[in-house]
Short mmCIF file of C-alpha atoms and ligand atoms in Angstrom, two decimals:
data_model
loop_
_atom_site.label_atom_id
_atom_site.label_comp_id
_atom_site.label_asym_id
_atom_site.label_seq_id
_atom_site.Cartn_x
_atom_site.Cartn_y
_atom_site.Cartn_z
CA MET B 1 29.22 89.43 37.12
CA THR B 2 32.41 87.98 38.51
CA VAL B 3 34.29 91.07 39.72
CA LEU B 4 33.23 92.52 43.03
CA SER B 5 32.08 96.09 43.36
CA ASP B 6 33.86 98.29 45.85
CA GLU B 7 30.87 99.58 47.78
CA LEU B 8 30.34 99.69 51.53
CA ILE B 9 29.27 96.06 51.10
CA PRO B 10 31.39 94.47 48.36
CA ASN B 11 29.16 92.35 46.14
CA ASN B 12 28.64 90.86 42.71
CA VAL B 13 24.85 90.97 42.86
CA ASP B 14 24.35 94.56 41.69
CA LEU B 15 23.26 95.58 45.15
CA SER B 16 23.24 99.30 44.33
CA SER B 17 20.37 98.76 41.90
CA ASP B 18 18.06 97.81 44.79
CA ARG B 19 18.17 100.73 47.21
CA ARG B 20 15.78 99.21 49.74
CA LEU B 21 17.75 96.03 50.04
CA GLN B 22 21.02 97.94 50.11
CA ARG B 23 19.75 100.12 52.96
CA ALA B 24 18.49 97.11 54.90
CA LEU B 25 21.84 95.34 54.61
CA GLU B 26 23.72 98.53 55.43
CA ALA B 27 21.62 98.76 58.58
CA TRP B 28 22.51 95.15 59.50
CA GLN B 29 26.22 95.67 58.83
CA PRO B 30 27.06 97.71 61.99
CA LYS B 31 25.22 95.14 64.09
CA PHE B 32 27.32 92.44 62.52
CA ILE B 33 30.50 94.41 63.32
CA ASP B 34 29.34 94.87 66.92
CA TRP B 35 28.75 91.13 67.16
CA TRP B 36 32.18 90.46 65.62
CA LYS B 37 33.89 92.74 68.12
CA GLU B 38 32.03 91.17 71.02
CA MET B 39 32.12 87.50 69.97
CA GLY B 40 34.93 87.29 67.37
CA PRO B 41 38.60 86.42 68.11
CA ASP B 42 39.39 87.82 71.54
CA GLY B 43 42.40 90.12 71.86
CA PHE B 44 43.49 90.40 68.22
CA MET B 45 41.18 92.96 66.65
CA ALA B 46 43.89 95.59 66.22
CA LYS B 47 46.54 93.21 64.80
CA ASP B 48 47.56 92.91 61.16
CA VAL B 49 46.75 89.43 59.90
CA PHE B 50 47.92 88.05 56.55
CA LEU B 51 44.53 87.11 55.13
CA ARG B 52 43.03 85.92 51.89
CA THR B 53 40.15 88.07 50.66
CA ALA B 54 37.86 87.46 47.71
CA ILE B 55 38.07 90.12 45.01
CA SER B 56 36.37 88.16 42.24
CA VAL B 57 34.44 84.90 42.14
CA GLU B 58 36.41 83.54 39.19
CA ALA B 59 38.58 80.58 40.10
CA SER B 60 41.69 82.48 39.06
CA GLY B 61 41.02 85.71 40.86
CA TRP B 62 39.18 85.35 44.08
CA ALA B 63 42.09 84.88 46.43
CA HIS B 64 43.94 88.09 47.23
CA PHE B 65 46.48 87.99 50.09
CA ASP B 66 47.43 90.95 52.26
CA TYR B 67 47.66 92.19 55.84
CA VAL B 68 44.26 93.20 57.19
CA LYS B 69 42.94 94.10 60.61
CA MET B 70 40.05 91.70 61.11
CA PRO B 71 37.28 94.26 61.70
CA ASP B 72 38.31 95.82 58.34
CA TYR B 73 37.96 92.53 56.45
CA ARG B 74 35.82 93.05 53.30
CA TRP B 75 32.87 90.84 54.16
CA GLY B 76 30.59 90.82 51.19
CA ILE B 77 28.07 89.04 49.04
CA PHE B 78 29.42 86.74 46.36
CA LEU B 79 27.33 84.44 44.25
CA GLU B 80 28.59 82.25 41.45
CA PRO B 81 27.44 83.56 38.08
CA ARG B 82 24.00 82.47 36.91
CA GLN B 83 23.89 79.55 34.50
CA ALA B 84 21.51 80.21 31.62
CA ASP B 85 18.58 77.77 31.42
CA ARG B 86 19.46 75.88 34.59
CA LYS B 87 16.83 73.26 35.40
CA ILE B 88 15.79 71.67 38.69
CA GLY B 89 17.84 68.48 38.96
CA PHE B 90 15.79 66.28 41.34
CA GLY B 91 12.53 65.76 43.19
CA ASP B 92 8.95 66.37 42.12
CA HIS B 93 9.85 69.40 39.98
CA LEU B 94 12.61 67.63 38.07
CA GLY B 95 13.32 69.34 34.75
CA GLU B 96 11.40 72.55 35.45
CA PRO B 97 13.30 75.86 35.29
CA VAL B 98 14.99 76.79 38.58
CA TRP B 99 13.31 79.47 40.72
CA GLN B 100 14.70 82.98 41.05
CA GLU B 101 12.04 83.82 43.65
CA VAL B 102 10.77 81.66 46.51
CA PRO B 103 7.62 79.70 45.62
CA GLY B 104 5.04 80.56 48.31
CA GLU B 105 4.41 77.01 49.47
CA MET B 106 8.14 76.43 50.03
CA ARG B 107 8.78 79.54 51.99
CA ASN B 108 8.84 78.04 55.49
CA MET B 109 10.91 75.02 54.62
CA LEU B 110 13.44 77.09 52.72
CA ARG B 111 13.70 79.70 55.42
CA ARG B 112 14.34 76.98 57.99
CA LEU B 113 17.16 75.49 55.89
CA ILE B 114 18.78 78.88 55.36
CA VAL B 115 18.47 79.89 59.02
CA THR B 116 19.90 76.54 60.19
CA GLN B 117 22.82 76.88 57.80
CA GLY B 118 23.34 80.55 58.73
CA ASP B 119 23.24 79.84 62.47
CA THR B 120 26.25 77.51 62.34
CA GLU B 121 28.53 80.21 60.95
CA PRO B 122 28.57 82.74 63.80
CA ALA B 123 28.29 79.81 66.24
CA SER B 124 31.66 78.43 65.14
CA VAL B 125 33.32 81.85 65.50
CA GLU B 126 31.94 82.08 69.05
CA GLN B 127 33.22 78.59 69.87
CA GLN B 128 36.71 79.50 68.66
CA ARG B 129 36.82 82.94 70.22
CA LEU B 130 39.58 82.33 72.79
CA LEU B 131 41.81 79.99 70.79
CA GLY B 132 44.08 82.78 69.51
CA GLN B 133 45.49 83.17 73.01
CA THR B 134 47.06 79.70 72.90
CA ALA B 135 48.05 79.35 69.25
CA PRO B 136 50.86 76.84 68.64
CA SER B 137 52.46 79.08 65.96
CA LEU B 138 51.85 82.25 63.96
CA TYR B 139 51.04 80.08 60.95
CA ASP B 140 48.24 78.36 62.89
CA LEU B 141 47.07 81.62 64.41
CA ARG B 142 46.63 83.08 60.95
CA ASN B 143 44.74 80.00 59.77
CA LEU B 144 42.37 80.26 62.72
CA PHE B 145 41.61 83.88 61.81
CA GLN B 146 41.19 83.02 58.13
CA VAL B 147 38.62 80.40 59.08
CA ASN B 148 36.89 82.88 61.41
CA VAL B 149 36.54 85.71 58.90
CA GLU B 150 35.24 83.30 56.27
CA GLU B 151 32.63 81.90 58.65
CA GLY B 152 31.64 85.54 59.14
CA ARG B 153 31.29 85.85 55.38
CA HIS B 154 29.19 82.71 55.21
CA LEU B 155 26.84 84.35 57.67
CA TRP B 156 26.65 87.30 55.26
CA ALA B 157 25.78 84.88 52.47
CA MET B 158 22.74 83.54 54.33
CA VAL B 159 21.71 86.98 55.60
CA TYR B 160 21.71 88.26 52.02
CA LEU B 161 19.21 85.52 51.09
CA LEU B 162 17.04 86.22 54.14
CA HIS B 163 16.93 89.97 53.45
CA THR B 164 16.40 89.63 49.73
CA TYR B 165 13.79 86.90 49.55
CA PHE B 166 11.98 86.72 52.90
CA GLY B 167 10.85 90.28 53.62
CA ARG B 168 10.25 91.21 57.22
CA ASP B 169 10.51 87.60 58.46
CA GLY B 170 13.91 87.36 56.86
CA ARG B 171 15.10 90.59 58.48
CA GLU B 172 13.95 89.31 61.86
CA GLU B 173 15.76 86.02 61.35
CA ALA B 174 18.91 87.95 60.41
CA GLU B 175 18.71 89.85 63.69
CA GLU B 176 18.27 86.64 65.64
CA LEU B 177 21.33 85.13 63.99
CA LEU B 178 23.31 87.79 65.85
CA GLN B 179 21.46 87.25 69.11
CA ARG B 180 21.76 83.51 69.75
CA ARG B 181 25.01 82.47 71.41
CA SER B 182 26.90 79.19 71.29
CA GLY B 183 26.42 77.26 74.53
CA ASP B 184 24.02 79.81 76.04
CA VAL B 185 21.34 78.09 78.14
CA ASP B 186 18.61 80.56 77.20
CA ARG B 187 19.54 81.41 73.62
CA PRO B 188 21.58 78.49 72.28
CA ARG B 189 22.62 77.95 68.68
CA ILE B 190 20.31 75.60 66.75
CA LEU B 191 22.39 72.46 66.19
CA GLY B 192 24.06 70.37 68.91
CA ALA B 193 27.72 70.46 67.88
CA PHE B 194 27.65 74.24 67.72
CA ASN B 195 26.92 74.53 71.41
CA GLU B 196 29.85 72.36 72.48
CA PRO B 197 32.92 74.02 73.98
CA ASN B 198 35.95 74.20 71.71
CA ASN B 199 38.56 74.78 74.38
CA HIS B 200 41.87 73.97 72.77
CA TRP B 201 43.63 73.33 69.49
CA LEU B 202 43.14 69.57 69.52
CA SER B 203 39.40 70.23 69.50
CA PHE B 204 39.85 73.01 66.94
CA PHE B 205 41.64 70.68 64.51
CA MET B 206 39.03 67.95 65.09
CA PHE B 207 36.26 70.49 64.56
CA THR B 208 37.69 71.79 61.29
CA MET B 209 38.34 68.22 60.16
CA PHE B 210 34.95 66.73 61.05
CA THR B 211 32.44 69.51 61.64
CA ASP B 212 33.52 71.71 58.75
CA ARG B 213 33.31 68.59 56.61
CA ASP B 214 29.63 68.30 57.49
CA GLY B 215 29.49 71.87 56.16
CA LYS B 216 30.96 70.65 52.88
CA TYR B 217 28.26 68.00 52.45
CA GLN B 218 25.37 70.22 53.56
CA LEU B 219 26.52 73.04 51.28
CA SER B 220 27.01 70.59 48.47
CA SER B 221 23.42 69.33 48.72
CA LEU B 222 22.11 72.89 49.01
CA SER B 223 24.19 73.85 45.97
CA GLU B 224 21.92 71.48 44.00
CA SER B 225 18.88 73.49 45.09
CA GLY B 226 16.14 74.47 42.68
CA PHE B 227 16.14 77.84 44.43
CA ASP B 228 18.89 79.28 42.27
CA PRO B 229 20.22 82.07 44.53
CA LEU B 230 20.82 79.48 47.29
CA ALA B 231 22.58 77.12 44.88
CA ARG B 232 24.83 79.90 43.58
CA THR B 233 25.83 81.21 46.99
CA CYS B 234 26.56 77.71 48.32
CA ARG B 235 28.79 76.95 45.35
CA PHE B 236 30.98 79.90 46.19
CA MET B 237 31.01 79.04 49.90
CA LEU B 238 32.34 75.58 49.06
CA THR B 239 35.51 77.08 47.60
CA GLU B 240 36.22 78.71 50.97
CA GLU B 241 35.23 75.61 52.95
CA ALA B 242 38.01 73.59 51.33
CA HIS B 243 40.66 75.58 53.22
CA HIS B 244 38.92 74.96 56.56
CA MET B 245 39.03 71.21 56.04
CA PHE B 246 42.67 71.51 54.98
CA VAL B 247 43.41 73.20 58.32
CA GLY B 248 41.68 70.36 60.18
CA GLU B 249 43.08 67.43 58.27
CA THR B 250 46.66 68.71 58.23
CA GLY B 251 46.36 69.91 61.84
CA VAL B 252 45.43 66.44 63.09
CA GLY B 253 48.02 64.95 60.73
CA ARG B 254 50.74 67.14 62.29
CA ILE B 255 49.74 66.03 65.82
CA VAL B 256 49.94 62.42 64.66
CA LYS B 257 53.37 63.01 63.13
CA ARG B 258 54.69 64.63 66.31
CA ALA B 259 53.25 61.83 68.47
CA CYS B 260 55.11 59.31 66.28
CA GLU B 261 58.38 61.20 66.66
CA LEU B 262 57.97 61.20 70.43
CA MET B 263 56.99 57.51 70.53
CA LYS B 264 60.34 56.71 68.95
CA GLN B 265 62.30 58.52 71.67
CA PRO B 266 63.81 56.42 74.48
CA GLY B 267 60.96 55.35 76.75
CA GLY B 268 58.43 56.32 74.11
CA ASP B 269 56.05 58.00 76.57
CA VAL B 270 54.43 60.74 74.52
CA ARG B 271 52.78 62.54 77.42
CA ALA B 272 55.98 62.57 79.48
CA GLN B 273 57.56 64.49 76.59
CA GLY B 274 54.72 66.99 76.26
CA GLY B 275 52.97 65.48 73.25
CA ILE B 276 49.45 64.34 72.53
CA ASP B 277 49.45 60.55 72.55
CA LEU B 278 47.45 58.67 69.93
CA PRO B 279 44.94 57.08 72.36
CA THR B 280 44.03 60.58 73.58
CA LEU B 281 43.76 61.81 69.99
CA GLN B 282 41.45 58.87 69.25
CA LYS B 283 39.12 59.91 72.10
CA TYR B 284 38.81 63.46 70.80
CA LEU B 285 38.19 62.07 67.34
CA ASN B 286 35.41 59.87 68.78
CA LEU B 287 33.84 62.96 70.32
CA TRP B 288 33.95 65.40 67.40
CA TYR B 289 33.21 62.80 64.75
CA THR B 290 30.04 61.63 66.51
CA LEU B 291 28.88 65.19 67.27
CA SER B 292 29.34 65.84 63.56
CA LEU B 293 27.42 62.69 62.54
CA ASP B 294 24.47 64.14 64.47
CA LEU B 295 24.52 67.22 62.24
CA PHE B 296 23.11 65.21 59.35
CA GLY B 297 19.80 64.80 61.24
CA GLY B 298 17.81 61.63 61.82
CA GLU B 299 18.45 58.47 59.77
CA ILE B 300 14.77 58.39 58.88
CA SER B 301 13.51 61.89 58.24
CA SER B 302 10.35 63.19 56.67
CA ASN B 303 11.96 66.66 56.63
CA ALA B 304 14.70 65.34 54.38
CA ALA B 305 12.10 63.65 52.15
CA ASP B 306 10.07 66.87 51.90
CA ALA B 307 13.09 69.03 51.10
CA PHE B 308 14.12 66.64 48.34
CA ALA B 309 10.60 66.33 46.93
CA ALA B 310 10.30 70.12 46.86
CA GLY B 311 13.57 70.43 44.94
CA LEU B 312 15.20 72.47 47.71
CA LYS B 313 17.92 70.12 48.98
CA GLY B 314 19.41 67.44 46.73
CA ARG B 315 22.07 64.80 47.14
CA HIS B 316 25.83 65.44 47.09
CA LYS B 317 26.75 65.69 43.39
CA GLU B 318 23.26 64.83 42.18
CA ASP B 319 24.64 64.53 38.61
CA ARG B 320 26.33 61.24 39.46
CA TYR B 321 22.98 59.52 39.93
CA ALA B 322 21.07 58.06 37.01
CA GLU B 323 17.64 58.67 38.50
CA HIS B 324 16.56 61.83 40.30
CA THR B 325 13.15 61.25 41.86
CA VAL B 326 14.09 58.12 43.90
CA LEU B 327 10.39 57.38 44.24
CA ASP B 328 10.59 53.62 43.86
CA GLN B 329 13.89 53.12 45.61
CA SER B 330 14.76 51.94 49.09
CA TYR B 331 17.84 52.14 51.28
CA GLY B 332 19.07 49.48 53.69
CA MET B 333 20.10 50.54 57.16
CA ASN B 334 20.58 49.05 60.59
CA VAL B 335 17.77 49.76 63.03
CA VAL B 336 17.14 48.61 66.59
CA GLU B 337 14.09 46.37 67.00
CA GLN B 338 13.22 44.54 70.20
CA GLY B 339 16.67 44.93 71.63
CA THR B 340 18.66 43.83 68.59
CA VAL B 341 20.14 45.48 65.56
CA VAL B 342 18.44 44.37 62.33
CA HIS B 343 18.92 45.40 58.73
CA LYS B 344 15.88 47.02 57.20
CA ASP B 345 14.92 48.71 53.94
CA VAL B 346 13.32 52.15 54.20
CA ALA B 347 11.91 54.40 51.47
CA MET B 348 14.83 56.21 49.85
CA ARG B 349 13.43 59.71 50.22
CA THR B 350 13.15 59.35 53.98
CA ALA B 351 16.71 57.96 54.12
CA LEU B 352 18.41 60.88 52.40
CA ASN B 353 20.07 62.22 55.56
CA GLU B 354 21.65 58.79 55.93
CA VAL B 355 22.70 58.70 52.27
CA LEU B 356 24.55 62.00 52.76
CA ARG B 357 26.04 60.81 56.05
CA ALA B 358 27.36 57.69 54.31
CA GLU B 359 29.20 59.86 51.74
CA TYR B 360 30.63 61.93 54.56
CA ILE B 361 31.86 58.84 56.42
CA LYS B 362 33.73 57.65 53.32
CA ASP B 363 35.36 61.05 52.99
CA CYS B 364 36.42 61.05 56.65
CA GLN B 365 37.92 57.58 56.26
CA ARG B 366 40.17 58.83 53.45
CA ALA B 367 41.79 61.30 55.87
CA LEU B 368 42.25 58.57 58.49
CA ASP B 369 43.93 56.41 55.87
CA ARG B 370 46.44 59.21 55.28
CA TRP B 371 47.15 59.62 59.01
CA ASN B 372 47.51 55.86 59.41
CA LYS B 373 49.96 55.82 56.51
CA THR B 374 52.10 58.34 58.41
CA ILE B 375 52.07 56.07 61.47
CA ALA B 376 52.98 53.02 59.38
CA GLU B 377 55.78 54.93 57.62
CA GLU B 378 57.21 55.79 61.03
CA GLY B 379 57.28 52.04 61.68
CA LEU B 380 54.77 52.19 64.52
CA ASP B 381 51.85 49.96 65.34
CA PHE B 382 48.68 51.98 65.90
CA THR B 383 45.56 52.45 63.81
CA ILE B 384 43.24 55.41 64.17
CA VAL B 385 39.66 54.29 63.53
CA LEU B 386 36.27 55.87 62.96
CA PRO B 387 33.83 54.60 65.58
CA SER B 388 30.56 53.04 64.43
CA ASN B 389 27.90 55.49 63.28
CA ARG B 390 25.78 54.13 66.15
CA PHE B 391 28.25 55.11 68.88
CA HIS B 392 27.53 58.17 71.07
CA ARG B 393 24.65 59.54 69.05
CA GLN B 394 22.28 62.18 70.35
CA ILE B 395 20.10 62.55 67.26
CA GLY B 396 18.36 59.85 65.25
CA ILE B 397 17.41 56.21 65.66
CA TYR B 398 20.47 55.18 67.66
CA SER B 399 20.22 57.94 70.23
CA ASP B 400 17.93 56.00 72.57
CA HIS B 401 20.41 53.14 72.84
CA ALA B 402 23.99 52.66 73.94
CA PHE B 403 26.59 51.26 71.54
CA THR B 404 30.31 50.59 71.81
CA PRO B 405 32.65 52.25 69.28
CA GLY B 406 32.57 48.87 67.52
CA GLY B 407 28.80 49.20 67.12
CA GLU B 408 27.74 46.59 69.66
CA LEU B 409 24.51 47.28 71.54
CA ILE B 410 25.10 47.36 75.32
CA THR B 411 23.24 48.60 78.38
CA ARG B 412 23.44 52.24 79.41
CA ASP B 413 25.13 51.19 82.67
CA ALA B 414 27.78 49.20 80.83
CA TRP B 415 28.33 52.15 78.52
CA ASN B 416 28.69 54.59 81.41
CA ALA B 417 31.19 52.28 83.08
CA ARG B 418 33.40 52.35 79.98
CA ARG B 419 32.85 55.94 78.87
CA SER B 420 36.31 57.08 79.96
CA GLU B 421 37.95 54.54 77.59
CA TRP B 422 36.16 56.06 74.62
CA LEU B 423 35.62 59.75 75.20
CA PRO B 424 37.82 62.47 76.71
CA THR B 425 37.79 62.62 80.51
CA GLU B 426 38.30 65.60 82.75
CA THR B 427 41.90 64.42 83.23
CA ASP B 428 42.48 64.31 79.45
CA GLU B 429 41.03 67.77 79.15
CA VAL B 430 43.30 69.14 81.91
CA TYR B 431 46.32 67.50 80.28
CA VAL B 432 45.59 68.77 76.77
CA LYS B 433 44.91 72.27 78.07
CA SER B 434 48.20 72.21 79.98
CA LEU B 435 50.01 71.90 76.62
CA MET B 436 48.33 74.96 75.17
CA GLN B 437 51.05 77.55 75.75
CA PRO B 438 51.17 80.21 73.03
CA VAL B 439 54.11 80.22 70.62
CA VAL B 440 54.33 83.55 68.80
CA GLU B 441 57.88 83.80 67.46
CA PRO B 442 57.90 83.57 63.64
CA GLY B 443 58.91 80.07 62.49
CA LYS B 444 58.65 78.51 65.99
CA ILE B 445 56.15 75.81 66.83
CA ALA B 446 54.71 74.19 69.98
CA GLY B 447 56.26 70.88 71.05
CA TRP B 448 53.06 68.85 70.59
CA LEU B 449 52.73 69.67 66.90
CA ALA B 450 54.89 69.01 63.82
CA PRO B 451 55.56 71.98 61.51
CA PRO B 452 53.37 72.43 58.42
CA ALA B 453 54.59 70.96 55.13
CA LYS B 454 54.70 74.46 53.62
CA GLY B 455 53.80 78.07 54.36
CA ILE B 456 50.79 80.06 53.17
CA ASN B 457 50.65 81.09 49.51
CA GLY B 458 54.22 80.01 48.82
CA LEU B 459 55.65 82.04 51.73
CA PRO B 460 58.24 80.60 54.11
CA GLU B 461 57.23 79.03 57.40
CA ASP B 462 58.92 81.79 59.39
CA PHE B 463 56.95 84.55 57.67
CA GLU B 464 55.26 86.90 60.15
CA TYR B 465 51.70 85.74 59.43
CA VAL B 466 50.30 87.86 62.26
CA ARG B 467 52.05 91.05 63.38
CA LEU B 468 51.72 91.05 67.12
CA ALA B 469 54.12 93.89 67.94
N1 BYC L 501 21.07 69.22 66.71
O1 BYC L 501 14.15 65.33 60.44
P1 BYC L 501 15.34 65.50 61.30
C1 BYC L 501 28.50 74.18 58.60
C2 BYC L 501 16.40 68.73 64.66
S1 BYC L 501 27.77 72.73 59.13
C3 BYC L 501 19.90 69.74 67.13
O2 BYC L 501 15.98 64.32 61.87
P2 BYC L 501 16.32 67.21 59.32
C4 BYC L 501 29.64 74.67 59.38
C5 BYC L 501 15.85 69.26 63.35
O3 BYC L 501 16.18 70.63 63.15
C6 BYC L 501 26.37 72.52 58.06
N2 BYC L 501 18.73 69.53 66.48
O4 BYC L 501 16.46 66.29 60.58
C7 BYC L 501 30.57 73.80 59.91
C8 BYC L 501 14.38 68.99 63.49
O5 BYC L 501 13.85 70.00 64.33
P3 BYC L 501 12.31 70.51 64.18
C9 BYC L 501 25.13 73.28 58.51
C10 BYC L 501 18.76 68.76 65.38
O6 BYC L 501 15.43 68.31 59.62
C11 BYC L 501 31.62 74.29 60.68
C12 BYC L 501 14.33 67.70 64.30
O7 BYC L 501 15.62 67.60 64.95
N3 BYC L 501 24.13 73.23 57.49
O8 BYC L 501 28.09 74.74 57.66
O9 BYC L 501 16.15 66.40 58.10
C13 BYC L 501 31.75 75.65 60.88
C14 BYC L 501 14.09 66.49 63.42
O10 BYC L 501 15.05 66.53 62.43
C15 BYC L 501 19.94 68.19 64.90
C16 BYC L 501 22.99 72.54 57.58
O11 BYC L 501 22.72 71.91 58.59
C17 BYC L 501 21.14 68.44 65.62
N4 BYC L 501 22.32 67.93 65.24
O12 BYC L 501 17.86 67.61 59.16
C18 BYC L 501 30.82 76.51 60.33
C19 BYC L 501 22.07 72.59 56.39
N5 BYC L 501 19.63 67.45 63.80
O13 BYC L 501 12.21 71.15 62.82
C20 BYC L 501 29.78 76.04 59.57
C21 BYC L 501 20.70 73.02 56.70
C22 BYC L 501 18.33 67.57 63.59
O14 BYC L 501 11.49 69.28 64.34
N6 BYC L 501 20.02 72.13 57.60
N7 BYC L 501 17.80 68.36 64.53
O15 BYC L 501 12.19 71.52 65.29
C23 BYC L 501 19.47 70.94 57.23
O16 BYC L 501 19.56 70.53 56.12
C24 BYC L 501 18.70 70.17 58.26
O17 BYC L 501 18.06 71.07 59.10
C25 BYC L 501 19.57 69.20 59.11
C26 BYC L 501 18.61 68.30 59.96
C27 BYC L 501 20.50 68.39 58.24
C28 BYC L 501 20.37 69.93 60.15
#
């Protein structure tokens, strides 16, 4: 099935044939809407937003554009069509038929992966809740809302799996996904980065560039899963994720471009002209990039080894590898031993979080290369860099030590003394927030940001992407 049914909950999983499941999801739906109204974009629920909605999961037909009020968005359940005879592609069950039901012994591990994935989706909407009030243009405002509604749909994707395959436990987990709150001391979201404040559009663009990109790699490895319904839902989620990373990469790229224009003005002081200077941008990059590195989990992880062995979570594009059990392989990484960094080989299965993180880092670097090309083309001398994967880590083997952005091991005191060179300070935060004045006239754009290269879906830049009147 590729075309979506037009029921209360749009879906391509023949939901109406399972009345119990349908009723359970229809009972969850109003709670989701209540959560959306309470924790979704503040102040814009009644506005018409020019949004993309899925109407079919075929590549040619899933993107339908029209004005929608966000609470009326057609959140639904979309899985990629089943592939006949699909086999498990890695781990101890390599070559066996994929599972359509959850094998009993894998239930807990699988539930934990699905809940962790699901938890990030509403968390990001909560983090971005107030950003609409300071949007730099209607184009950007619309993109924020597009990202938000799709994160809402990704929550639906995980809740469908919990309700369908995990019985009462799954229903309870689905309730809890609506009860935790980003940044709440008593009921925080599960993963670190999703409890961090996202206070302004510089952080929003960094988040969609770096944190959504973790989403790409996590979804990609779950899309290899031997549990077929998870693989199929993640494959469809990846098509939506691509737009979020586009928003982040081009958003940062437009700040860079504007900073370059201002650097070339007489005096060249970017801040004096109301722009975001490149050293400040680098600090926010250092922050969001390292928070996102933490999302891959520990460098040495028995959880990662178990999930791979079980056939539940593979590597990014598993097909590219010649061998799929990795039993006799090792992976070299830097570890800290007796106060120095040494290179050490660890069993490949336990290093799989690090393998995925390494792919992610390469992907991030490609975006930096594009931004740096812009700077060079403007004739300016500045290079944006990714800090070392050891810098500012809160999860994994480097988190007990202090490293410079260059990767040099230093004392905690020395690190604290230099923190303000590397990460945003209170003063940076006050300055960046001072720039965040809303611009809501069609075609107009805030002074700290260059215009987009083109409008949405072939429309002009001055199209009224959100009707505020
Ligand atoms: N913060 O063995 P370890 C997205 C916990 S983003 C807090 O090192 P493991 C999106 C870990 O849970 C993608 N805790 O790591 C983006 C474990 O706890 P327990 C989200 C953390 O388990 C933008 C303990 O530390 N998807 O979609 O191999 C907008 C030891 O863990 C963190 C997924 O994450 C952390 N950063 O791997 C919207 C995929 N890291 O069990 C959406 C599903 C680790 O000892 N999740 N811990 O209490 C997974 O695959 C894995 O759970 C992880 C961690 C990759 C997160």
